[in-house]
């Protein structure tokens, strides 16, 4: 589904991605862990072309973007095939929960209001918030807002969902409900690439865990391999600090 080859990204003189290679298969859940500043967000943002990489290639379900030779139709196709869920949920404040989800269906995908409502309601059932459909985001908890954001990201029927620390802005007691929604998507075989600091969650949801440090992938393996017998000293040190 996703195939990244030798991706490089710098901000001025600061090299942030130093040759990243990554394959994510259809239906696979890959979790990236690593210290702050190691380039995890930049990698996710580059996949969605929110950041412009200098070289390498990104391919999603056959659409290939060559970073040194990008064209706008490929960029648009790439963006359309992915959805991103951020740490802060960024819902439209003056739209109801339902409208937050139907907006892009009606405006971008040109669906009728009825059809958009049906899709949005089905997604609200999935994230357990159908009873909140007419409320405004401000009346919802952070965890509920993030669940709406996840439903919204799914509305465009993405081939891949990118999660960038989806629970790190939440109060601890609200983390579980969001992780459970992501677990449910994993169970439904949604292809996902997730950056998280929730190691317990990573352990039980990931098909594969990647440890990233200083712009490169240091080590990857099954959750068991990474969490119980990491091979690299940097992985060991990081896990020792966070576990
Ligand atoms: P992580 O998500 O792993 O914490 P980031 O990808 O956010 O790491 O950041 C990696 C490095 O790139 C950091 O040193 C950060 O300061 C730098 N960086 C990120 N975004 C920008 C930007 N827009 N301009 C300049 N430097 C940036
Ligand atoms: Mg980050």
Coordinates of N, CA and C and ligand atoms in Angstrom, one line a residue:
X1 N 0.8 -1.2 0.0 CA 0.0 0.0 0.0 C 0.9 1.3 0.0
X2 N 1.9 1.3 0.9 CA 2.8 2.4 1.0 C 4.2 1.9 0.8
X3 N 4.9 2.6 -0.1 CA 6.3 2.2 -0.4 C 7.2 3.5 -0.4
X4 N 8.0 3.7 0.5 CA 8.9 4.8 0.5 C 10.3 4.4 0.3
X5 N 11.0 5.2 -0.6 CA 12.3 4.8 -0.9 C 13.3 6.0 -0.7
X6 N 14.2 5.8 0.1 CA 15.4 6.7 0.3 C 14.9 8.2 0.4
X7 N 14.0 8.4 1.3 CA 13.5 9.8 1.5 C 14.4 10.7 2.3
X8 N 14.6 11.9 1.8 CA 15.5 12.9 2.4 C 14.7 14.2 2.6
X9 N 14.8 14.8 3.8 CA 14.1 16.1 4.0 C 15.0 16.9 4.9
X10 N 15.2 18.1 4.5 CA 16.0 19.1 5.4 C 15.2 20.3 5.6
X11 N 15.4 21.0 6.7 CA 14.9 22.3 6.9 C 16.1 23.2 6.9
X12 N 16.4 23.9 5.9 CA 17.7 24.7 5.8 C 18.8 23.7 5.9
X13 N 19.7 24.0 6.9 CA 20.9 23.1 7.1 C 20.6 21.9 7.9
X14 N 19.4 21.8 8.5 CA 19.0 20.7 9.4 C 18.5 19.5 8.6
X15 N 19.3 18.5 8.5 CA 18.8 17.2 7.9 C 17.9 16.5 8.9
X16 N 16.6 16.3 8.5 CA 15.7 15.7 9.4 C 15.4 14.2 9.0
X17 N 15.2 14.0 7.7 CA 15.0 12.6 7.2 C 16.3 12.3 6.4
X18 N 17.0 11.2 6.8 CA 18.3 10.9 6.2 C 18.3 9.6 5.5
X19 N 17.3 9.5 4.6 CA 17.2 8.2 3.8 C 16.3 7.2 4.5
X20 N 15.0 7.5 4.5 CA 14.1 6.6 5.1 C 13.5 5.6 4.0
X21 N 13.5 4.4 4.4 CA 12.8 3.3 3.5 C 11.8 2.6 4.3
X22 N 10.6 2.5 3.7 CA 9.5 2.0 4.5 C 8.5 1.3 3.6
X23 N 8.0 0.1 3.9 CA 6.9 -0.5 3.2 C 5.8 -0.8 4.2
X24 N 4.6 -0.5 3.9 CA 3.5 -0.8 4.7 C 2.5 -1.6 3.8
X25 N 2.2 -2.8 4.2 CA 1.3 -3.6 3.4 C -0.1 -3.3 3.7
X26 N -1.0 -3.7 2.7 CA -2.4 -3.5 2.9 C -2.9 -4.2 4.2
X27 N -3.7 -3.4 5.0 CA -4.2 -4.0 6.2 C -3.2 -4.1 7.4
X28 N -2.0 -3.6 7.1 CA -1.0 -3.7 8.2 C -1.0 -2.4 9.1
X29 N -0.7 -2.7 10.4 CA -0.6 -1.5 11.3 C 0.9 -1.4 11.7
X30 N 1.5 -0.3 11.3 CA 2.9 -0.1 11.7 C 3.0 1.0 12.6
X31 N 3.7 0.8 13.7 CA 3.8 1.9 14.8 C 5.3 2.3 14.8
X32 N 5.5 3.7 14.7 CA 6.8 4.2 14.8 C 7.0 4.8 16.2
X33 N 8.0 4.5 16.9 CA 8.4 5.1 18.2 C 9.7 5.7 18.0
X34 N 10.0 6.6 19.0 CA 11.4 7.2 18.9 C 11.4 8.5 19.7
X35 N 12.5 9.0 20.0 CA 12.6 10.3 20.8 C 12.1 11.5 20.1
X36 N 11.7 12.4 20.8 CA 11.2 13.7 20.3 C 12.3 14.3 19.4
X37 N 11.9 14.9 18.3 CA 12.9 15.5 17.4 C 13.6 14.5 16.4
X38 N 13.2 13.2 16.4 CA 13.8 12.3 15.6 C 13.3 12.3 14.1
X39 N 12.2 13.0 13.9 CA 11.8 13.1 12.5 C 10.5 12.4 12.2
X40 N 9.8 11.9 13.2 CA 8.6 11.1 13.0 C 7.5 11.9 12.4
X41 N 7.2 13.1 12.9 CA 6.1 13.9 12.4 C 6.5 14.4 10.9
X42 N 7.8 14.7 10.7 CA 8.2 15.1 9.4 C 8.0 14.0 8.4
X43 N 8.2 12.8 8.8 CA 8.0 11.7 7.9 C 6.5 11.5 7.6
X44 N 5.6 11.6 8.6 CA 4.2 11.5 8.3 C 3.7 12.6 7.4
X45 N 4.2 13.8 7.7 CA 3.8 15.0 7.0 C 4.3 14.9 5.5
X46 N 5.5 14.3 5.3 CA 6.0 14.2 4.0 C 5.1 13.2 3.2
X47 N 4.6 12.2 3.8 CA 3.8 11.2 3.1 C 2.5 11.8 2.6
X48 N 2.0 12.8 3.3 CA 0.8 13.5 2.9 C 1.2 14.8 2.1
X49 N 2.5 15.0 1.9 CA 3.1 16.1 1.2 C 2.7 17.5 1.8
X50 N 2.6 17.4 3.1 CA 2.4 18.7 3.9 C 3.8 19.3 4.1
X51 N 4.8 18.4 4.0 CA 6.2 18.8 3.9 C 6.7 18.3 2.6
X52 N 7.6 19.1 2.0 CA 8.1 18.7 0.7 C 9.5 18.1 0.8
X53 N 9.6 16.8 0.6 CA 10.9 16.2 0.7 C 11.8 16.6 -0.5
X54 N 13.1 16.5 -0.2 CA 14.1 16.9 -1.3 C 14.4 15.8 -2.3
X55 N 14.4 14.5 -1.8 CA 14.7 13.4 -2.7 C 14.1 12.1 -2.1
X56 N 14.0 11.2 -3.0 CA 13.4 9.9 -2.7 C 12.1 9.8 -3.4
X57 N 11.4 8.7 -3.1 CA 10.1 8.6 -3.7 C 9.1 8.0 -2.7
X58 N 7.8 8.4 -2.9 CA 6.7 7.9 -2.1 C 5.7 7.3 -3.0
X59 N 5.3 6.1 -2.7 CA 4.2 5.5 -3.6 C 3.1 4.9 -2.7
X60 N 1.9 5.3 -3.1 CA 0.7 4.8 -2.4 C -0.2 4.1 -3.4
X61 N -0.4 2.8 -3.2 CA -1.3 2.0 -4.0 C -1.0 2.3 -5.5
X62 N 0.2 2.4 -5.9 CA 0.6 2.5 -7.3 C 0.8 3.9 -7.8
X63 N 0.4 4.9 -7.0 CA 0.7 6.3 -7.4 C 2.1 6.6 -6.9
X64 N 3.0 7.0 -7.8 CA 4.4 7.2 -7.4 C 4.8 8.6 -7.5
X65 N 5.2 9.2 -6.4 CA 5.7 10.6 -6.4 C 7.2 10.5 -6.3
X66 N 7.9 11.1 -7.3 CA 9.3 11.2 -7.2 C 9.6 12.6 -6.7
X67 N 10.2 12.7 -5.5 CA 10.4 14.0 -4.8 C 11.2 15.0 -5.7
X68 N 12.1 14.5 -6.5 CA 12.9 15.4 -7.3 C 12.1 15.9 -8.6
X69 N 11.0 15.3 -8.8 CA 10.3 15.6 -10.0 C 8.7 15.5 -9.8
X70 N 8.3 16.3 -8.8 CA 6.8 16.2 -8.4 C 5.9 16.9 -9.4
X71 N 4.8 16.3 -9.6 CA 3.8 17.1 -10.4 C 2.5 17.2 -9.6
X72 N 1.7 18.2 -9.9 CA 0.6 18.5 -9.0 C -0.5 17.4 -9.1
X73 N -0.7 16.7 -10.2 CA -1.7 15.7 -10.2 C -1.3 14.5 -9.3
X74 N 0.0 14.2 -9.3 CA 0.4 13.1 -8.4 C 0.3 13.5 -7.0
X75 N 0.7 14.8 -6.7 CA 0.6 15.3 -5.3 C -0.9 15.2 -4.8
X76 N -1.8 15.7 -5.7 CA -3.2 15.6 -5.3 C -3.7 14.2 -5.1
X77 N -3.3 13.3 -5.9 CA -3.7 11.9 -5.8 C -3.2 11.3 -4.5
X78 N -1.9 11.7 -4.2 CA -1.3 11.2 -3.0 C -2.0 11.7 -1.7
X79 N -2.4 13.0 -1.8 CA -3.1 13.6 -0.7 C -4.5 13.0 -0.5
X80 N -5.1 12.7 -1.6 CA -6.5 12.1 -1.5 C -6.5 10.7 -1.0
X81 N -5.4 10.0 -1.2 CA -5.4 8.6 -0.7 C -5.0 8.4 0.7
X82 N -4.6 9.5 1.4 CA -4.2 9.4 2.8 C -5.1 10.3 3.6
X83 N -5.2 10.0 4.9 CA -5.8 10.9 5.8 C -4.9 11.0 7.0
X84 N -4.9 12.1 7.7 CA -4.0 12.3 8.8 C -4.8 12.7 10.0
X85 N -4.4 12.1 11.2 CA -5.0 12.5 12.4 C -3.9 13.1 13.3
X86 N -4.1 14.3 13.8 CA -3.0 15.0 14.5 C -3.3 14.9 16.0
X87 N -2.3 15.4 16.7 CA -2.4 15.5 18.2 C -3.5 16.4 18.6
X88 N -3.7 17.5 17.9 CA -4.8 18.4 18.2 C -5.8 18.2 17.1
X89 N -7.1 18.1 17.6 CA -8.1 17.6 16.7 C -8.6 18.5 15.6
X90 N -8.4 19.8 15.7 CA -8.7 20.7 14.6 C -10.1 20.6 14.0
X91 N -11.1 20.4 14.8 CA -12.5 20.3 14.3 C -13.0 21.7 13.9
X92 N -13.9 21.8 13.0 CA -14.5 23.1 12.8 C -15.5 23.5 13.9
X93 N -15.2 24.6 14.6 CA -15.9 24.9 15.9 C -17.3 25.3 15.6
X94 N -17.6 25.9 14.5 CA -19.0 26.4 14.2 C -19.8 25.4 13.4
X95 N -19.3 24.1 13.4 CA -20.1 23.1 12.7 C -20.4 22.0 13.7
X96 N -21.6 21.4 13.6 CA -21.9 20.2 14.4 C -21.0 19.1 14.2
X97 N -21.0 18.1 15.0 CA -20.3 16.9 14.8 C -20.6 16.3 13.5
X98 N -21.8 16.1 13.1 CA -22.2 15.6 11.9 C -21.7 16.4 10.7
X99 N -21.8 17.7 10.8 CA -21.4 18.6 9.7 C -19.8 18.5 9.6
X100 N -19.1 18.3 10.7 CA -17.7 18.2 10.6 C -17.3 17.1 9.6
X101 N -18.1 16.0 9.7 CA -17.8 14.8 8.9 C -18.3 15.0 7.4
X102 N -19.5 15.6 7.3 CA -20.1 15.6 6.0 C -19.5 16.7 5.1
X103 N -18.9 17.7 5.7 CA -18.4 18.9 4.9 C -17.6 18.4 3.7
X104 N -16.5 17.6 3.9 CA -15.7 17.2 2.8 C -16.4 16.3 1.8
X105 N -17.3 15.5 2.3 CA -18.1 14.6 1.5 C -18.9 15.4 0.5
X106 N -19.5 16.5 1.0 CA -20.4 17.3 0.1 C -19.6 18.2 -0.8
X107 N -18.6 18.9 -0.2 CA -17.9 19.9 -1.0 C -16.8 19.3 -1.9
X108 N -16.0 18.3 -1.4 CA -14.9 17.8 -2.2 C -15.4 16.6 -3.0
X109 N -16.2 15.7 -2.4 CA -16.6 14.5 -3.1 C -18.0 14.7 -3.8
X110 N -18.6 15.8 -3.7 CA -19.8 16.2 -4.4 C -21.0 15.2 -4.1
X111 N -21.0 14.7 -2.9 CA -22.1 13.7 -2.5 C -23.3 14.5 -2.1
X112 N -24.5 13.9 -2.3 CA -25.7 14.6 -1.9 C -25.7 14.7 -0.3
X113 N -26.5 15.6 0.2 CA -26.5 15.8 1.7 C -27.0 14.5 2.3
X114 N -28.0 13.8 1.7 CA -28.5 12.6 2.3 C -27.4 11.5 2.3
X115 N -26.7 11.4 1.2 CA -25.7 10.3 1.2 C -24.6 10.6 2.2
X116 N -24.2 11.9 2.2 CA -23.1 12.3 3.2 C -23.6 12.0 4.6
X117 N -24.8 12.4 4.9 CA -25.3 12.1 6.3 C -25.3 10.6 6.6
X118 N -25.6 9.8 5.6 CA -25.6 8.3 5.9 C -24.2 7.8 6.2
X119 N -23.3 8.3 5.4 CA -21.9 7.9 5.6 C -21.4 8.4 7.0
X120 N -21.7 9.7 7.3 CA -21.2 10.2 8.5 C -21.8 9.5 9.7
X121 N -23.1 9.2 9.6 CA -23.8 8.5 10.7 C -23.2 7.1 10.9
X122 N -22.9 6.4 9.9 CA -22.3 5.1 10.0 C -20.9 5.2 10.7
X123 N -20.2 6.3 10.4 CA -18.8 6.5 11.0 C -19.0 6.9 12.4
X124 N -20.0 7.7 12.7 CA -20.3 8.0 14.1 C -20.6 6.8 15.0
X125 N -21.3 5.9 14.4 CA -21.6 4.6 15.1 C -20.3 3.9 15.4
X126 N -19.4 3.9 14.4 CA -18.1 3.2 14.6 C -17.3 3.8 15.7
X127 N -17.3 5.1 15.9 CA -16.5 5.7 16.9 C -17.4 5.9 18.2
X128 N -18.6 5.4 18.2 CA -19.4 5.4 19.4 C -20.0 6.8 19.7
X129 N -20.3 7.7 18.7 CA -20.7 9.0 19.1 C -22.0 9.5 18.3
X130 N -22.7 8.5 17.9 CA -23.9 8.8 17.1 C -24.9 9.8 17.9
X131 N -24.9 9.6 19.2 CA -25.9 10.4 20.0 C -25.4 11.8 20.1
X132 N -24.2 12.1 19.7 CA -23.7 13.5 19.8 C -23.7 14.2 18.4
X133 N -24.4 13.7 17.4 CA -24.3 14.2 16.1 C -24.7 15.6 15.9
X134 N -25.6 16.1 16.7 CA -26.1 17.5 16.6 C -25.4 18.5 17.5
X135 N -24.4 18.0 18.3 CA -23.7 18.9 19.2 C -22.5 19.5 18.5
X136 N -22.0 20.6 19.2 CA -20.9 21.3 18.7 C -19.6 20.8 19.4
X137 N -18.5 20.8 18.7 CA -17.2 20.3 19.3 C -17.0 20.8 20.7
X138 N -17.3 22.1 21.0 CA -16.9 22.6 22.3 C -17.7 21.9 23.4
X139 N -18.8 21.2 23.1 CA -19.5 20.5 24.2 C -19.0 19.1 24.4
X140 N -18.0 18.7 23.7 CA -17.5 17.4 23.8 C -16.1 17.3 24.5
X141 N -15.8 16.2 25.1 CA -14.5 16.1 25.8 C -13.4 16.0 24.7
X142 N -12.2 16.1 25.1 CA -11.1 16.0 24.2 C -11.1 14.6 23.5
X143 N -11.4 13.6 24.3 CA -11.4 12.2 23.7 C -12.5 12.1 22.7
X144 N -13.6 12.7 23.0 CA -14.7 12.6 22.0 C -14.4 13.4 20.7
X145 N -13.8 14.5 20.9 CA -13.4 15.3 19.8 C -12.4 14.6 18.9
X146 N -11.5 13.9 19.5 CA -10.5 13.2 18.7 C -11.2 12.0 18.0
X147 N -12.2 11.4 18.6 CA -12.9 10.3 17.9 C -13.7 10.9 16.7
X148 N -14.2 12.1 16.9 CA -14.9 12.7 15.7 C -13.8 13.0 14.6
X149 N -12.7 13.4 15.0 CA -11.6 13.7 14.0 C -11.2 12.4 13.3
X150 N -11.2 11.3 14.0 CA -10.9 10.0 13.4 C -12.0 9.7 12.4
X151 N -13.3 9.8 12.8 CA -14.4 9.6 11.9 C -14.3 10.4 10.7
X152 N -13.9 11.7 10.9 CA -13.8 12.6 9.7 C -12.7 12.2 8.8
X153 N -11.6 11.7 9.3 CA -10.5 11.2 8.5 C -10.9 10.0 7.7
X154 N -11.8 9.2 8.2 CA -12.2 8.0 7.5 C -13.2 8.3 6.4
X155 N -13.9 9.4 6.5 CA -15.0 9.7 5.6 C -14.5 9.8 4.1
X156 N -13.3 10.2 3.9 CA -12.8 10.3 2.5 C -12.4 8.9 2.0
X157 N -12.6 7.9 2.8 CA -12.3 6.5 2.4 C -10.8 6.4 2.0
X158 N -9.9 6.8 2.9 CA -8.5 6.8 2.6 C -7.9 5.4 2.5
X159 N -6.8 5.3 1.7 CA -6.2 4.0 1.6 C -5.3 3.7 2.8
X160 N -4.9 4.8 3.5 CA -3.9 4.8 4.5 C -4.3 5.9 5.5
X161 N -4.3 5.6 6.8 CA -4.4 6.7 7.8 C -3.1 6.8 8.6
X162 N -2.7 8.1 8.7 CA -1.5 8.4 9.4 C -1.9 9.1 10.7
X163 N -1.5 8.5 11.8 CA -1.8 9.1 13.1 C -0.5 9.7 13.7
X164 N -0.5 10.9 14.1 CA 0.6 11.5 14.7 C 0.3 11.8 16.2
X165 N 0.7 10.9 17.1 CA 0.5 11.1 18.5 C -0.9 11.5 18.8
X166 N -1.9 10.6 18.4 CA -3.3 11.0 18.5 C -3.8 11.2 19.9
X167 N -3.1 10.7 20.9 CA -3.6 10.8 22.3 C -2.7 11.7 23.2
X168 N -1.7 12.3 22.6 CA -0.7 13.0 23.5 C -1.3 14.3 24.1
X169 N -2.4 14.8 23.5 CA -2.9 16.1 24.0 C -4.1 15.8 25.0
X170 N -4.3 14.5 25.2 CA -5.5 14.2 26.0 C -5.2 13.9 27.5
X171 N -6.1 14.3 28.4 CA -6.0 13.9 29.8 C -5.9 12.4 29.8
X172 N -5.1 11.8 30.7 CA -4.9 10.4 30.8 C -6.2 9.5 30.8
X173 N -7.2 10.0 31.4 CA -8.4 9.2 31.5 C -9.2 9.1 30.2
X174 N -8.8 10.0 29.2 CA -9.5 10.0 27.9 C -8.7 9.3 26.8
X175 N -7.5 8.8 27.2 CA -6.6 8.2 26.2 C -7.2 6.8 25.7
X176 N -7.7 6.1 26.6 CA -8.2 4.7 26.3 C -9.3 4.7 25.3
X177 N -10.2 5.6 25.3 CA -11.4 5.6 24.4 C -10.9 5.8 23.0
X178 N -9.9 6.7 22.8 CA -9.4 7.0 21.5 C -8.6 5.8 21.0
X179 N -7.8 5.2 21.9 CA -7.0 4.0 21.4 C -7.9 2.9 21.1
X180 N -9.0 2.7 21.8 CA -10.0 1.7 21.4 C -10.6 1.8 20.0
X181 N -10.8 3.1 19.7 CA -11.3 3.3 18.3 C -10.3 2.9 17.3
X182 N -9.0 3.3 17.5 CA -8.0 2.9 16.6 C -7.8 1.4 16.5
X183 N -7.9 0.7 17.7 CA -7.9 -0.7 17.7 C -9.0 -1.3 16.9
X184 N -10.1 -0.7 16.9 CA -11.3 -1.2 16.2 C -11.0 -1.1 14.7
X185 N -10.3 0.0 14.3 CA -10.0 0.1 12.8 C -8.9 -0.9 12.4
X186 N -8.0 -1.2 13.4 CA -7.0 -2.2 13.1 C -7.7 -3.6 12.9
X187 N -8.7 -3.8 13.7 CA -9.4 -5.1 13.6 C -10.2 -5.2 12.3
X188 N -10.6 -4.0 11.8 CA -11.3 -4.0 10.5 C -10.3 -3.9 9.3
X189 N -9.0 -4.1 9.6 CA -8.0 -4.2 8.6 C -7.7 -2.9 7.8
X190 N -7.9 -1.7 8.5 CA -7.5 -0.5 8.0 C -6.0 -0.4 8.0
X191 N -5.4 0.1 6.9 CA -3.9 0.2 6.8 C -3.6 1.5 7.6
X192 N -2.7 1.4 8.6 CA -2.4 2.5 9.4 C -0.9 2.6 9.8
X193 N -0.4 3.9 9.8 CA 0.9 4.2 10.2 C 0.8 5.1 11.4
X194 N 1.2 4.7 12.6 CA 0.9 5.4 13.8 C 2.2 5.8 14.6
X195 N 2.3 7.0 14.9 CA 3.4 7.5 15.8 C 2.7 7.6 17.2
X196 N 3.3 7.0 18.1 CA 2.7 7.1 19.5 C 3.8 6.9 20.6
X197 N 3.5 7.4 21.7 CA 4.3 7.2 22.9 C 3.6 6.2 23.8
X198 N 2.5 5.7 23.4 CA 1.7 4.7 24.2 C 2.3 3.3 23.9
X199 N 3.3 2.9 24.7 CA 4.0 1.6 24.4 C 3.1 0.4 24.6
X200 N 2.2 0.4 25.5 CA 1.3 -0.7 25.8 C 0.4 -0.9 24.5
X201 N -0.1 0.2 24.1 CA -0.9 0.2 22.9 C -0.1 -0.3 21.7
X202 N 1.1 0.2 21.5 CA 1.9 -0.2 20.4 C 2.1 -1.7 20.4
X203 N 2.3 -2.2 21.6 CA 2.6 -3.6 21.8 C 1.4 -4.5 21.3
X204 N 0.2 -4.0 21.6 CA -0.9 -4.9 21.2 C -1.6 -4.6 19.9
X205 N -1.4 -3.4 19.3 CA -2.0 -3.1 18.1 C -1.1 -3.3 16.9
X206 N 0.2 -3.2 17.1 CA 1.1 -3.2 15.9 C 1.4 -4.5 15.3
X207 N 1.4 -4.6 14.0 CA 1.9 -5.8 13.4 C 3.5 -5.7 13.4
X208 N 3.9 -4.4 13.3 CA 5.4 -4.2 13.2 C 5.7 -2.8 13.9
X209 N 6.8 -2.8 14.7 CA 7.2 -1.6 15.4 C 8.5 -1.2 14.8
X210 N 8.6 0.2 14.6 CA 9.9 0.7 14.1 C 10.4 1.7 15.1
X211 N 11.7 1.6 15.4 CA 12.3 2.6 16.3 C 13.1 3.5 15.4
X212 N 12.7 4.8 15.5 CA 13.4 5.9 14.7 C 14.2 6.8 15.6
X213 N 15.4 7.1 15.1 CA 16.2 8.1 15.9 C 17.0 8.9 14.9
X214 N 17.1 10.2 15.1 CA 18.0 11.0 14.3 C 17.8 10.9 12.8
X215 N 16.5 10.8 12.3 CA 16.3 10.8 10.9 C 16.4 9.5 10.2
X216 N 16.7 8.4 10.9 CA 16.7 7.1 10.3 C 16.0 6.1 11.1
X217 N 15.7 5.0 10.4 CA 15.1 3.8 11.1 C 16.3 3.0 11.7
X218 N 16.3 2.8 13.0 CA 17.4 2.1 13.6 C 17.1 0.6 13.7
X219 N 15.8 0.3 14.0 CA 15.5 -1.1 14.2 C 14.0 -1.3 14.0
X220 N 13.7 -2.5 13.4 CA 12.2 -2.8 13.3 C 12.0 -4.2 13.5
X221 N 10.8 -4.6 13.9 CA 10.5 -6.0 14.2 C 9.1 -6.1 14.7
X222 N 8.7 -7.3 15.1 CA 7.4 -7.5 15.7 C 7.4 -6.8 17.1
X223 N 6.3 -6.5 17.7 CA 6.3 -5.8 19.0 C 7.1 -6.7 20.0
X224 N 7.0 -8.0 19.9 CA 7.7 -8.8 20.8 C 9.2 -8.6 20.6
X225 N 9.7 -8.6 19.4 CA 11.1 -8.5 19.1 C 11.6 -7.1 19.7
X226 N 10.9 -6.1 19.4 CA 11.3 -4.7 19.8 C 11.2 -4.5 21.3
X227 N 10.1 -4.9 21.9 CA 9.9 -4.6 23.3 C 10.6 -5.6 24.2
X228 N 10.8 -6.9 23.8 CA 11.4 -7.8 24.8 C 12.8 -8.1 24.4
X229 N 13.2 -8.0 23.1 CA 14.6 -8.3 22.9 C 15.2 -7.3 21.8
X230 N 15.2 -6.0 22.1 CA 15.8 -5.1 21.2 C 17.3 -5.3 21.0
X231 N 17.7 -5.2 19.8 CA 19.1 -5.5 19.5 C 20.0 -4.3 19.5
X232 N 19.5 -3.1 19.1 CA 20.4 -2.0 19.0 C 20.5 -1.2 20.4
X233 N 21.6 -0.7 20.6 CA 21.8 0.0 21.9 C 20.9 1.2 22.1
X234 N 20.7 1.9 21.0 CA 19.8 3.1 21.0 C 18.4 2.7 21.3
X235 N 18.0 1.7 20.7 CA 16.6 1.2 21.0 C 16.5 0.8 22.5
X236 N 17.5 0.1 23.0 CA 17.5 -0.3 24.4 C 17.4 0.8 25.3
X237 N 18.2 1.8 25.0 CA 18.3 3.0 25.9 C 16.9 3.8 25.9
X238 N 16.4 3.9 24.7 CA 15.1 4.6 24.6 C 14.0 3.9 25.4
X239 N 13.9 2.6 25.1 CA 12.9 1.8 25.8 C 13.1 1.8 27.3
X240 N 14.3 1.8 27.7 CA 14.6 1.9 29.2 C 14.1 3.2 29.8
X241 N 14.2 4.3 29.0 CA 13.7 5.6 29.5 C 12.2 5.7 29.5
X242 N 11.5 5.0 28.5 CA 10.1 5.2 28.5 C 9.2 4.1 29.1
X243 N 9.8 3.0 29.4 CA 9.0 1.9 29.9 C 9.1 1.8 31.5
Ligands
LIG1 P1 9.3 14.3 16.1 O1 8.0 14.2 15.5 O2 10.0 12.9 16.0 O3 9.4 14.8 17.4 P2 9.8 16.3 14.1 O4 9.7 15.6 12.7 O5 8.7 17.1 14.5 O6 10.2 15.2 15.2 O7 11.1 17.2 14.0 C1 12.4 16.8 13.6 C2 13.3 17.9 13.6 O8 12.9 18.9 12.6 C3 13.4 18.7 14.9 O9 14.7 19.1 15.1 C4 12.5 19.9 14.6 O10 12.9 21.0 15.3 C5 12.8 20.1 13.1 N1 11.6 20.8 12.4 C6 10.4 20.2 12.3 N2 9.6 21.0 11.5 C7 10.3 22.1 11.2 C8 10.1 23.3 10.4 N3 8.9 23.5 9.9 N4 11.1 24.1 10.3 C9 12.3 23.9 10.8 N5 12.6 22.8 11.6 C10 11.7 21.9 11.7
LIG2 MG1 6.1 14.7 16.4

